[in-house]
Short mmCIF file of C-alpha atoms and ligand atoms in Angstrom, two decimals:
data_model
loop_
_atom_site.label_atom_id
_atom_site.label_comp_id
_atom_site.label_asym_id
_atom_site.label_seq_id
_atom_site.Cartn_x
_atom_site.Cartn_y
_atom_site.Cartn_z
CA MET A 24 0.00 0.00 0.00
CA SER A 25 1.72 3.11 -1.15
CA GLU A 26 -0.86 5.74 -0.19
CA ARG A 27 -0.18 7.50 3.07
CA ALA A 28 -3.12 8.47 5.15
CA ARG A 29 -3.91 10.04 8.47
CA ILE A 30 -5.57 7.40 10.56
CA LEU A 31 -7.35 7.80 13.86
CA VAL A 32 -7.19 4.73 16.09
CA ALA A 33 -9.72 4.74 18.93
CA ASP A 34 -9.40 1.96 21.45
CA ASP A 35 -9.38 1.83 25.22
CA GLU A 36 -7.00 -1.13 25.31
CA PRO A 37 -3.42 0.14 25.28
CA ASN A 38 -2.15 -3.09 23.75
CA LEU A 39 -4.44 -2.98 20.78
CA ARG A 40 -3.63 0.65 20.25
CA ARG A 41 0.04 -0.15 20.29
CA VAL A 42 -0.29 -3.03 17.86
CA LEU A 43 -2.49 -1.12 15.43
CA THR A 44 -0.28 1.92 15.59
CA ALA A 45 2.81 -0.15 14.87
CA ILE A 46 1.25 -1.90 11.87
CA LEU A 47 -0.08 1.30 10.37
CA ARG A 48 3.04 3.35 10.96
CA ARG A 49 5.13 0.65 9.36
CA ASP A 50 2.98 1.16 6.28
CA GLY A 51 3.82 4.84 6.37
CA HIS A 52 0.57 6.17 7.78
CA ASP A 53 0.26 8.98 10.28
CA VAL A 54 -1.50 7.60 13.30
CA THR A 55 -3.41 9.54 15.92
CA VAL A 56 -4.78 7.66 18.91
CA ALA A 57 -7.77 8.18 21.16
CA VAL A 58 -8.36 6.29 24.38
CA ASP A 59 -12.14 6.56 24.37
CA GLY A 60 -15.06 7.62 22.23
CA SER A 61 -15.23 11.20 23.34
CA GLU A 62 -11.54 11.76 22.66
CA ALA A 63 -12.08 10.16 19.25
CA LEU A 64 -14.80 12.69 18.43
CA GLU A 65 -12.61 15.50 19.62
CA LYS A 66 -9.77 14.43 17.35
CA LEU A 67 -12.10 13.80 14.48
CA GLY A 68 -13.55 17.25 14.97
CA ALA A 69 -10.09 18.78 14.87
CA GLY A 70 -9.87 17.65 11.24
CA ASP A 71 -6.98 16.13 9.32
CA ILE A 72 -8.22 12.54 9.54
CA ASP A 73 -8.68 10.32 6.47
CA VAL A 74 -9.74 7.04 8.05
CA VAL A 75 -11.07 6.05 11.47
CA ILE A 76 -10.54 2.69 13.14
CA THR A 77 -12.57 2.34 16.29
CA ASP A 78 -13.18 -0.37 18.79
CA LEU A 79 -16.83 -1.06 19.43
CA ARG A 80 -16.63 -1.27 23.20
CA MET A 81 -15.14 1.78 24.81
CA PRO A 82 -15.90 3.88 27.88
CA LYS A 83 -17.76 7.21 27.65
CA LEU A 84 -18.90 6.98 24.05
CA ASP A 85 -18.65 3.63 22.33
CA GLY A 86 -17.72 2.78 18.76
CA MET A 87 -21.30 3.07 17.56
CA ASP A 88 -21.50 6.61 18.92
CA VAL A 89 -18.30 7.49 17.12
CA LEU A 90 -19.64 5.90 13.96
CA ARG A 91 -22.97 7.71 14.10
CA HIS A 92 -21.27 11.02 14.75
CA ALA A 93 -18.85 10.47 11.88
CA ALA A 94 -21.61 9.34 9.54
CA ARG A 95 -23.39 12.57 10.16
CA HIS A 96 -20.56 15.08 10.28
CA THR A 97 -17.84 13.57 8.17
CA PRO A 98 -19.62 11.09 5.91
CA HIS A 99 -16.65 11.05 3.54
CA ILE A 100 -14.35 9.57 6.20
CA PRO A 101 -14.52 5.76 6.23
CA VAL A 102 -14.95 4.22 9.67
CA ILE A 103 -13.67 0.71 10.35
CA MET A 104 -15.23 -1.01 13.35
CA ILE A 105 -13.37 -3.52 15.47
CA THR A 106 -15.81 -6.05 16.91
CA ALA A 107 -15.46 -8.99 19.26
CA TYR A 108 -15.02 -12.43 17.77
CA GLY A 109 -18.31 -14.04 16.80
CA SER A 110 -20.46 -10.95 17.32
CA VAL A 111 -21.90 -10.90 13.82
CA GLY A 112 -24.95 -9.01 15.00
CA GLN A 113 -22.85 -6.05 16.10
CA ALA A 114 -20.92 -6.06 12.86
CA VAL A 115 -24.13 -5.98 10.85
CA GLU A 116 -25.46 -3.18 12.97
CA ALA A 117 -22.26 -1.22 12.40
CA ILE A 118 -22.42 -1.70 8.64
CA LYS A 119 -26.04 -0.61 8.63
CA ALA A 120 -25.09 2.52 10.53
CA GLY A 121 -22.59 3.34 7.81
CA ALA A 122 -19.36 1.63 8.84
CA PHE A 123 -17.02 1.14 5.90
CA ASP A 124 -16.06 -2.33 7.10
CA TYR A 125 -15.45 -4.30 10.25
CA ILE A 126 -12.62 -6.37 11.65
CA GLU A 127 -13.12 -9.13 14.18
CA LYS A 128 -10.80 -9.57 17.13
CA PRO A 129 -8.32 -11.22 17.14
CA PHE A 130 -7.09 -10.14 13.76
CA GLU A 131 -4.12 -10.83 11.53
CA GLN A 132 -1.85 -7.97 10.50
CA ASP A 133 -2.70 -8.58 6.88
CA GLN A 134 -6.41 -8.34 7.52
CA ILE A 135 -5.86 -4.87 8.93
CA ARG A 136 -3.69 -3.90 6.00
CA VAL A 137 -6.23 -5.01 3.42
CA VAL A 138 -9.19 -3.29 5.04
CA VAL A 139 -7.25 -0.11 5.77
CA GLY A 140 -5.89 -0.09 2.23
CA LYS A 141 -9.39 -0.25 0.82
CA ALA A 142 -10.56 2.49 3.15
CA VAL A 143 -7.64 4.76 2.27
CA ARG A 144 -8.27 4.35 -1.46
CA HIS A 145 -11.92 5.02 -0.85
CA ALA A 146 -11.06 8.17 1.09
CA ILE A 147 -8.75 9.39 -1.66
CA ALA A 148 -11.26 8.69 -4.41
CA ASN A 149 -13.88 10.51 -2.41
CA SER A 150 -11.76 13.54 -1.82
CA ALA A 151 -11.06 13.91 -5.56
CA GLN A 152 -14.46 15.56 -5.92
CA PRO A 153 -15.11 18.69 -3.95
CA ARG A 154 -17.79 17.32 -1.74
CA ALA A 155 -20.81 19.10 -0.48
CA THR A 156 -22.67 18.61 2.74
CA LEU A 157 -26.36 18.38 2.12
CA TYR A 158 -28.95 20.03 4.28
CA PRO A 159 -32.24 18.35 3.55
CA SER A 160 -34.99 20.57 4.86
CA GLY A 161 -36.56 17.90 7.03
CA ASP A 162 -33.28 17.10 8.69
CA ASP A 163 -33.11 18.56 12.15
CA SER A 164 -29.79 17.16 13.13
CA VAL A 165 -28.54 20.55 14.30
CA ARG A 166 -27.69 19.87 17.87
CA GLY A 167 -27.67 22.04 20.91
CA ARG A 168 -29.84 23.00 23.82
CA PHE A 169 -31.82 25.97 25.04
CA GLY A 170 -31.94 27.38 21.53
CA LEU A 171 -28.14 27.45 21.48
CA VAL A 172 -26.51 25.47 18.73
CA GLY A 173 -23.36 23.52 19.56
CA ASP A 174 -22.17 20.21 20.90
CA SER A 175 -18.52 20.92 21.62
CA ASN A 176 -17.27 20.18 25.12
CA GLU A 177 -17.06 23.92 25.64
CA MET A 178 -20.74 24.38 24.90
CA GLN A 179 -21.67 21.29 26.92
CA ALA A 180 -20.06 23.02 29.88
CA VAL A 181 -22.19 26.11 29.23
CA PHE A 182 -25.34 23.95 28.99
CA GLU A 183 -24.44 22.30 32.26
CA ILE A 184 -24.26 25.62 34.06
CA ILE A 185 -27.54 26.76 32.53
CA ASP A 186 -29.11 23.51 33.73
CA LYS A 187 -27.82 24.00 37.23
CA VAL A 188 -28.53 27.67 37.80
CA ALA A 189 -31.44 28.63 35.53
CA ASP A 190 -34.09 28.01 38.13
CA THR A 191 -32.34 29.63 41.06
CA PRO A 192 -32.43 33.25 42.19
CA SER A 193 -28.63 33.52 41.88
CA THR A 194 -27.14 36.41 40.00
CA VAL A 195 -25.23 35.31 36.89
CA LEU A 196 -22.40 37.21 35.25
CA ILE A 197 -22.03 36.16 31.61
CA THR A 198 -18.71 36.99 30.04
CA GLY A 199 -17.58 36.39 26.50
CA GLU A 200 -16.30 38.22 23.46
CA SER A 201 -18.78 40.08 21.36
CA GLY A 202 -21.08 37.89 19.32
CA THR A 203 -20.58 34.74 21.39
CA GLY A 204 -24.23 34.49 22.39
CA LYS A 205 -24.37 36.24 25.77
CA GLU A 206 -27.86 37.54 25.19
CA LEU A 207 -29.11 34.15 24.03
CA VAL A 208 -27.72 32.60 27.20
CA ALA A 209 -29.40 35.27 29.35
CA LYS A 210 -32.72 34.49 27.67
CA ALA A 211 -32.15 30.77 28.11
CA LEU A 212 -31.63 31.30 31.84
CA HIS A 213 -34.91 33.17 32.04
CA GLU A 214 -36.86 30.74 29.86
CA ASN A 215 -35.72 27.81 31.94
CA SER A 216 -36.61 29.30 35.28
CA SER A 217 -39.92 29.41 37.07
CA ARG A 218 -39.94 33.12 36.24
CA LYS A 219 -40.48 32.41 32.59
CA GLY A 220 -44.09 33.58 32.86
CA GLY A 221 -42.76 36.92 34.12
CA PRO A 222 -41.06 39.68 32.15
CA PHE A 223 -37.55 39.49 30.67
CA ILE A 224 -36.34 43.07 30.69
CA LYS A 225 -33.12 44.02 28.98
CA ILE A 226 -31.13 47.17 29.27
CA ASN A 227 -27.98 47.87 27.32
CA CYS A 228 -25.82 49.96 29.63
CA ALA A 229 -23.57 51.02 26.76
CA ALA A 230 -26.45 52.54 24.83
CA ILE A 231 -27.76 54.76 27.61
CA PRO A 232 -26.29 58.20 28.24
CA LYS A 233 -24.71 58.51 31.67
CA THR A 234 -27.18 61.14 32.74
CA LEU A 235 -30.20 58.99 31.96
CA MET A 236 -28.91 55.79 33.48
CA GLU A 237 -30.45 56.25 36.91
CA SER A 238 -33.90 57.13 35.64
CA GLU A 239 -33.78 54.26 33.17
CA LEU A 240 -32.93 51.77 35.88
CA PHE A 241 -35.06 53.09 38.71
CA GLY A 242 -37.67 55.29 37.03
CA TYR A 243 -38.60 58.85 37.97
CA GLU A 244 -41.40 60.87 39.46
CA LYS A 245 -43.18 63.70 37.73
CA GLY A 246 -41.16 66.89 38.03
CA ALA A 247 -37.96 65.10 39.01
CA PHE A 248 -36.13 66.96 36.26
CA THR A 249 -36.95 69.18 33.33
CA GLY A 250 -39.01 67.20 30.90
CA ALA A 251 -40.32 64.76 33.50
CA THR A 252 -43.91 65.68 32.81
CA SER A 253 -45.21 62.44 34.17
CA SER A 254 -43.79 59.67 36.33
CA LYS A 255 -42.34 56.56 34.80
CA PRO A 256 -41.28 53.20 36.17
CA GLY A 257 -37.70 52.07 35.63
CA ARG A 258 -36.44 48.72 34.42
CA PHE A 259 -36.14 47.29 37.90
CA GLU A 260 -39.85 47.87 38.43
CA LEU A 261 -40.76 46.55 35.02
CA ALA A 262 -38.83 43.38 35.70
CA ASP A 263 -40.71 42.66 38.93
CA GLY A 264 -41.47 38.94 39.06
CA GLY A 265 -39.14 38.27 36.18
CA THR A 266 -35.54 38.72 35.04
CA LEU A 267 -33.56 41.90 34.54
CA PHE A 268 -30.71 41.57 32.07
CA LEU A 269 -28.08 44.30 32.33
CA ASP A 270 -26.04 43.99 29.17
CA GLU A 271 -22.59 45.58 28.86
CA ILE A 272 -22.44 46.07 32.61
CA GLY A 273 -18.79 47.10 32.26
CA GLU A 274 -19.97 50.41 30.77
CA ILE A 275 -21.94 51.55 33.77
CA PRO A 276 -20.55 54.76 35.32
CA VAL A 277 -18.89 54.41 38.71
CA GLU A 278 -21.44 56.73 40.43
CA MET A 279 -24.23 54.48 39.26
CA GLN A 280 -22.45 51.41 40.51
CA VAL A 281 -23.05 52.44 44.10
CA LYS A 282 -26.76 52.83 43.51
CA LEU A 283 -26.95 49.57 41.68
CA LEU A 284 -25.14 47.82 44.49
CA ARG A 285 -27.64 49.05 47.00
CA ALA A 286 -30.59 48.04 44.83
CA ILE A 287 -29.14 44.56 44.57
CA GLN A 288 -28.23 44.21 48.22
CA GLU A 289 -31.47 45.54 49.62
CA SER A 290 -33.75 44.70 46.70
CA GLU A 291 -35.06 48.22 47.12
CA PHE A 292 -34.60 51.64 45.58
CA GLU A 293 -36.33 54.94 44.96
CA ARG A 294 -37.41 56.47 41.69
CA VAL A 295 -35.50 59.61 40.76
CA GLY A 296 -37.23 62.46 42.57
CA GLY A 297 -39.26 60.01 44.56
CA ILE A 298 -39.44 59.49 48.28
CA LYS A 299 -41.18 56.15 48.41
CA THR A 300 -38.93 53.13 48.73
CA LEU A 301 -39.88 50.44 46.23
CA LYS A 302 -39.26 46.76 46.68
CA VAL A 303 -39.11 44.34 43.78
CA ASP A 304 -38.55 40.66 43.18
CA VAL A 305 -36.05 40.56 40.35
CA ARG A 306 -33.54 37.98 39.19
CA LEU A 307 -30.49 39.77 37.91
CA ILE A 308 -28.33 38.65 35.01
CA THR A 309 -25.49 40.76 33.71
CA ALA A 310 -23.13 40.43 30.79
CA THR A 311 -19.93 42.01 29.60
CA ASN A 312 -17.20 41.53 27.05
CA ARG A 313 -14.77 43.39 29.27
CA ASP A 314 -12.38 41.94 31.75
CA LEU A 315 -14.02 43.27 34.88
CA GLU A 316 -11.14 42.25 37.12
CA ALA A 317 -8.86 44.44 35.04
CA GLU A 318 -11.45 47.22 35.25
CA ILE A 319 -11.37 46.88 39.02
CA LYS A 320 -7.60 47.28 39.05
CA SER A 321 -7.81 50.39 36.92
CA GLY A 322 -10.51 51.82 39.18
CA ASN A 323 -13.36 51.71 36.69
CA PHE A 324 -15.37 49.04 38.41
CA ARG A 325 -16.23 48.59 42.06
CA GLU A 326 -14.97 45.41 43.57
CA ASP A 327 -17.94 45.04 45.94
CA LEU A 328 -20.35 45.27 43.01
CA PHE A 329 -18.33 42.76 41.04
CA TYR A 330 -18.63 40.18 43.82
CA ARG A 331 -22.36 40.78 43.99
CA LEU A 332 -22.73 40.23 40.25
CA ASN A 333 -20.28 37.40 39.88
CA VAL A 334 -22.09 34.91 42.12
CA VAL A 335 -22.30 32.50 39.20
CA PRO A 336 -19.70 33.25 36.53
CA LEU A 337 -20.58 31.88 33.10
CA THR A 338 -17.99 32.29 30.40
CA ILE A 339 -18.89 31.64 26.79
CA PRO A 340 -15.81 30.55 24.87
CA PRO A 341 -15.01 32.26 21.58
CA LEU A 342 -15.93 30.39 18.41
CA ARG A 343 -12.29 29.76 17.50
CA ARG A 344 -11.99 27.64 20.66
CA ARG A 345 -14.84 25.39 19.55
CA ARG A 346 -14.39 25.13 15.82
CA GLY A 347 -16.14 21.77 15.92
CA ASP A 348 -19.40 23.68 16.34
CA ILE A 349 -18.91 25.59 13.11
CA PRO A 350 -20.52 23.00 10.79
CA LEU A 351 -23.56 22.83 13.05
CA LEU A 352 -23.83 26.59 13.24
CA VAL A 353 -23.41 26.94 9.49
CA ARG A 354 -26.22 24.49 8.93
CA HIS A 355 -28.43 26.26 11.43
CA ILE A 356 -27.69 29.70 10.03
CA ILE A 357 -28.20 28.65 6.40
CA ARG A 358 -31.65 27.41 7.33
CA LYS A 359 -32.42 30.58 9.20
CA PHE A 360 -31.43 32.81 6.30
CA ASN A 361 -33.05 30.60 3.66
CA GLU A 362 -36.27 31.31 5.42
CA ARG A 363 -35.63 34.97 6.05
CA LEU A 364 -34.24 35.77 2.59
CA LYS A 365 -36.54 33.40 0.69
CA LYS A 366 -33.54 31.55 -0.68
CA ASN A 367 -33.01 27.91 -1.26
CA VAL A 368 -29.39 27.19 -0.45
CA ALA A 369 -29.19 23.44 -0.05
CA SER A 370 -25.62 22.85 0.96
CA ILE A 371 -22.08 24.10 1.25
CA ALA A 372 -19.06 22.64 -0.52
CA ASP A 373 -16.64 20.95 1.84
CA ASP A 374 -13.76 23.24 0.92
CA ALA A 375 -15.95 26.25 1.63
CA LEU A 376 -16.87 24.79 5.00
CA ALA A 377 -13.20 24.10 5.67
CA ALA A 378 -12.39 27.75 4.93
CA LEU A 379 -15.08 28.82 7.41
CA GLU A 380 -13.63 26.42 9.98
CA ALA A 381 -10.15 27.85 9.48
CA HIS A 382 -11.17 31.47 10.02
CA ASN A 383 -10.47 33.02 13.39
CA TRP A 384 -13.90 34.70 13.86
CA PRO A 385 -13.00 37.67 16.05
CA GLY A 386 -16.69 38.65 15.85
CA ASN A 387 -17.73 35.11 16.70
CA ILE A 388 -21.21 33.86 15.79
CA ARG A 389 -22.48 37.28 14.91
CA GLU A 390 -19.67 37.58 12.33
CA LEU A 391 -20.44 34.09 11.03
CA GLU A 392 -24.07 35.09 10.62
CA ASN A 393 -23.14 38.27 8.78
CA VAL A 394 -20.78 36.46 6.46
CA LEU A 395 -23.34 33.77 5.65
CA GLU A 396 -26.14 36.25 5.17
CA ARG A 397 -24.09 38.12 2.58
CA THR A 398 -22.97 34.88 0.98
CA ILE A 399 -26.46 33.42 0.76
CA LEU A 400 -27.80 36.65 -0.64
CA PHE A 401 -25.30 36.68 -3.49
CA CYS A 402 -24.83 32.95 -3.93
CA LYS A 403 -25.59 31.99 -7.52
CA GLY A 404 -26.19 28.26 -7.29
CA ASP A 405 -27.83 26.34 -4.55
CA VAL A 406 -24.50 25.20 -3.16
CA ILE A 407 -22.22 27.69 -1.46
CA GLN A 408 -18.79 27.40 -3.05
CA ARG A 409 -15.53 28.68 -1.65
CA VAL A 410 -15.47 31.48 -4.24
CA ASP A 411 -18.81 32.70 -2.92
CA LEU A 412 -17.21 33.51 0.43
CA PRO A 413 -15.59 36.86 1.19
CA ASP A 414 -11.99 36.87 -0.10
CA GLU A 415 -10.36 37.03 3.30
CA ILE A 416 -12.19 33.88 4.35
CA ALA A 417 -11.91 32.00 1.04
CA ALA A 418 -8.16 32.62 1.25
CA HIS A 419 -7.96 30.20 4.19
CA GLY A 420 -8.38 27.43 1.70
CA THR A 421 -5.24 28.43 -0.15
CA PRO A 422 -2.03 27.87 1.72
CA ALA A 423 -0.53 31.11 2.79
CA GLY A 424 2.79 32.59 1.87
CA ALA A 425 2.96 32.06 -1.86
CA ALA A 426 0.84 33.37 -4.66
CA PRO A 427 -1.15 30.66 -6.42
CA ILE A 428 0.96 29.68 -9.37
CA ASP A 429 -1.99 28.61 -11.45
CA ASP A 430 -4.41 31.47 -11.11
CA ASP A 431 -3.38 33.64 -14.02
CA ASP A 432 -6.60 35.63 -13.89
CA ASP A 433 -6.58 36.16 -10.19
CA ASP A 434 -4.08 38.54 -8.74
CA THR A 435 -5.47 38.95 -5.27
CA ALA A 436 -2.66 38.70 -2.79
CA VAL A 437 -2.71 35.76 -0.45
CA GLU A 438 -2.25 36.76 3.16
CA PRO A 439 1.15 36.05 4.61
CA VAL A 440 1.36 33.35 7.25
CA ALA A 441 1.77 35.74 10.14
CA ALA A 442 -1.36 37.65 9.22
CA GLU A 443 -3.43 34.57 8.68
CA LEU A 444 -2.39 33.13 11.98
CA SER A 445 -3.24 36.16 13.97
CA GLY A 446 -4.32 35.92 17.55
CA ASP A 447 -4.66 32.45 18.91
CA ALA A 448 -2.76 30.37 16.42
CA SER A 449 -1.33 27.42 18.25
CA LEU A 450 2.14 26.12 17.60
CA LYS A 451 0.53 23.29 15.66
CA ASP A 452 -1.32 25.73 13.39
CA ILE A 453 1.82 27.71 12.79
CA VAL A 454 3.85 24.62 11.98
CA ARG A 455 1.14 23.32 9.70
CA ALA A 456 0.87 26.60 7.81
CA GLU A 457 4.62 26.91 7.59
CA THR A 458 4.93 23.33 6.35
CA SER A 459 2.34 23.97 3.67
CA ARG A 460 4.18 27.08 2.63
CA VAL A 461 7.48 25.28 2.27
CA GLU A 462 5.88 22.34 0.47
CA ARG A 463 4.14 24.67 -1.89
CA GLU A 464 7.35 26.53 -2.65
CA VAL A 465 9.32 23.37 -3.29
CA ILE A 466 6.62 21.79 -5.43
CA ALA A 467 6.07 24.97 -7.39
CA LYS A 468 9.79 25.16 -8.06
CA ALA A 469 9.92 21.54 -9.23
CA LEU A 470 6.94 22.06 -11.50
CA ASP A 471 8.52 25.17 -12.83
CA GLU A 472 11.68 23.31 -13.69
CA THR A 473 9.76 20.56 -15.44
CA ASN A 474 7.39 22.91 -17.22
CA GLY A 475 4.47 21.57 -15.25
CA ASN A 476 5.21 17.92 -15.98
CA VAL A 477 3.96 16.18 -12.83
CA THR A 478 5.67 12.86 -13.56
CA GLN A 479 9.06 14.54 -13.94
CA ALA A 480 8.47 16.82 -11.00
CA ALA A 481 7.61 13.81 -8.86
CA ARG A 482 10.86 12.19 -9.88
CA LEU A 483 12.78 15.33 -8.93
CA LEU A 484 11.09 15.36 -5.56
CA LYS A 485 11.60 11.64 -5.07
CA ILE A 486 7.95 10.91 -4.37
CA SER A 487 5.36 8.99 -6.36
CA ARG A 488 3.39 10.77 -9.01
CA LYS A 489 0.21 9.90 -7.17
CA SER A 490 1.50 11.40 -3.92
CA LEU A 491 2.53 14.55 -5.72
CA GLN A 492 -0.90 14.85 -7.26
CA MET A 493 -2.48 14.43 -3.85
CA LYS A 494 -0.20 17.05 -2.36
CA MET A 495 -0.93 19.43 -5.21
CA LYS A 496 -4.63 19.02 -4.69
CA GLU A 497 -4.26 19.57 -1.01
CA LEU A 498 -2.25 22.71 -1.62
CA GLY A 499 -4.61 23.96 -4.31
CA LEU A 500 -2.02 23.74 -7.08
CA ARG A 501 -3.32 23.05 -10.55
CA ASP A 502 -2.40 19.79 -12.21
CA ARG A 503 -2.05 20.72 -15.85
CA GLU A 504 -1.82 17.13 -16.94
CA ALA A 505 -5.06 16.22 -15.27
CA GLY A 506 -6.56 19.53 -16.36
CA THR A 507 -7.95 20.27 -12.95
N1 LIG B 625 -24.90 28.97 20.14
C1 LIG B 625 -25.60 29.69 19.25
N2 LIG B 625 -26.45 29.08 18.41
C2 LIG B 625 -27.15 29.79 17.51
N3 LIG B 625 -27.05 31.10 17.35
C3 LIG B 625 -26.23 31.77 18.16
C4 LIG B 625 -25.47 31.10 19.15
N4 LIG B 625 -24.74 32.02 19.80
C5 LIG B 625 -25.02 33.19 19.24
N5 LIG B 625 -25.93 33.07 18.26
C6 LIG B 625 -26.45 34.15 17.40
O1 LIG B 625 -25.39 35.05 17.19
C7 LIG B 625 -25.83 36.40 17.32
C8 LIG B 625 -25.08 37.05 18.45
O2 LIG B 625 -25.53 36.50 19.68
P1 LIG B 625 -25.77 37.43 20.95
O3 LIG B 625 -26.38 38.73 20.58
O4 LIG B 625 -26.45 36.62 21.98
O5 LIG B 625 -24.25 37.62 21.34
P2 LIG B 625 -23.59 38.63 22.37
O6 LIG B 625 -22.50 37.89 23.02
O7 LIG B 625 -24.65 39.24 23.22
O8 LIG B 625 -22.97 39.67 21.39
P3 LIG B 625 -22.56 41.22 21.67
O9 LIG B 625 -21.40 41.20 22.62
O10 LIG B 625 -22.19 41.67 20.31
O11 LIG B 625 -23.77 41.87 22.24
C9 LIG B 625 -27.32 36.34 17.52
O12 LIG B 625 -27.97 36.48 16.28
C10 LIG B 625 -27.55 34.96 18.08
O13 LIG B 625 -28.82 34.49 17.73
MG1 LIG B 626 -25.15 41.23 23.43
#
């Protein structure tokens, strides 16, 4: 077997892992291991896997869970199931659920080689066509809870907190970058509490002028100030029996913080210009994209108020920390905008999805929504292609650092590595991008020297023609011989 592939081996038995890894590595494959089903899904979600071999019986999630997940999210990746000797029923069940093949324990080395070889060829043949993920309208496989899409570990942790604290009176401080879903979480907390029949009142502290903040929060009496021609209840009063959501709490002026603190501590306050003390029953939820502890240090936020607000801290991780949720979100958002824009986008090409997964999303889900809305609006066919995406995102599909040598009619500059890997690039990302860049340079040079003759270039590079073609495809280099 000459084709190299990236193979994920999921098995809880160290010995089997070791044996499988040794056999596969000897054949030149890259092997990644997972010790249980949930780790397997994590590694699968991280991408870069061509073939999965999974044991059926594993702790946490078993082989069937891995298979079902893969069948849904990465249907192009063949999954080989390892079953116990004589358990034909399980093998049949696995095949029915979409397994590529199965291997019974104990197995011979050659058995593994044959099945893996078939799977690798299958994976390569499949990846020759840009594949598209279909979104049949009746399919509601978008997963998540509380109206929040996502099934990454990060989001599971958020769901767990919502579960635990929704129906309590505790004050929750939601933190997260802009567009991560803070408001959705606040609503979920309200909707899943016994207050859900009561009002959900929101106030955006950043949008209210300093001078009006107090009367907005606590209301005012007639004649309290010029223009107060009648009295008006504030948000605290309006939220009585329900939930008050103070968004962008980091923007609230320091003078107001004292008054807010008292209202929270005593559950009572006065309207501006009023003498009567009002008591309300309000559950308070606040949110911010600021680092309040830093604001405390710089004197912009009162520490005592912070402790009052931060009884239950709930941090929503940025989208780039849970890229595995991107396909789900894309599916969800496409549906949403199909409806809203009266469009009929059915799917997204896999390379387009990969480009979306590679983007850093500083504006998180809101940015993803904006990008998809624009894309759906202008999308010509019913499948979103990589070219339909904004240039800066589509560029993630092309390796950085070198201009595409084939695109004679396209002179848009490709971002340099450093720019593409802004922010949170991990060492792995950097190495991967850098490796691609070097590979691309070397291959381009070889092709140049051989006037685009892939066979000769492969000889120069001392790799098989087939491997070179695969590499070229991966790097987005045009194969003139194949005319692609
Ligand atoms: N997990 C999710 N699933 C589906 N949609 C989401 C999710 N998270 C956020 N959204 C959508 O993304 C957009 C931004 O979410 P939201 O307004 O709650 O974020 P935010 O953190 O309050 O943002 P900002 O800091 O900009 O106010 C909304 O349209 C929301 O519906
Ligand atoms: Mg918000």
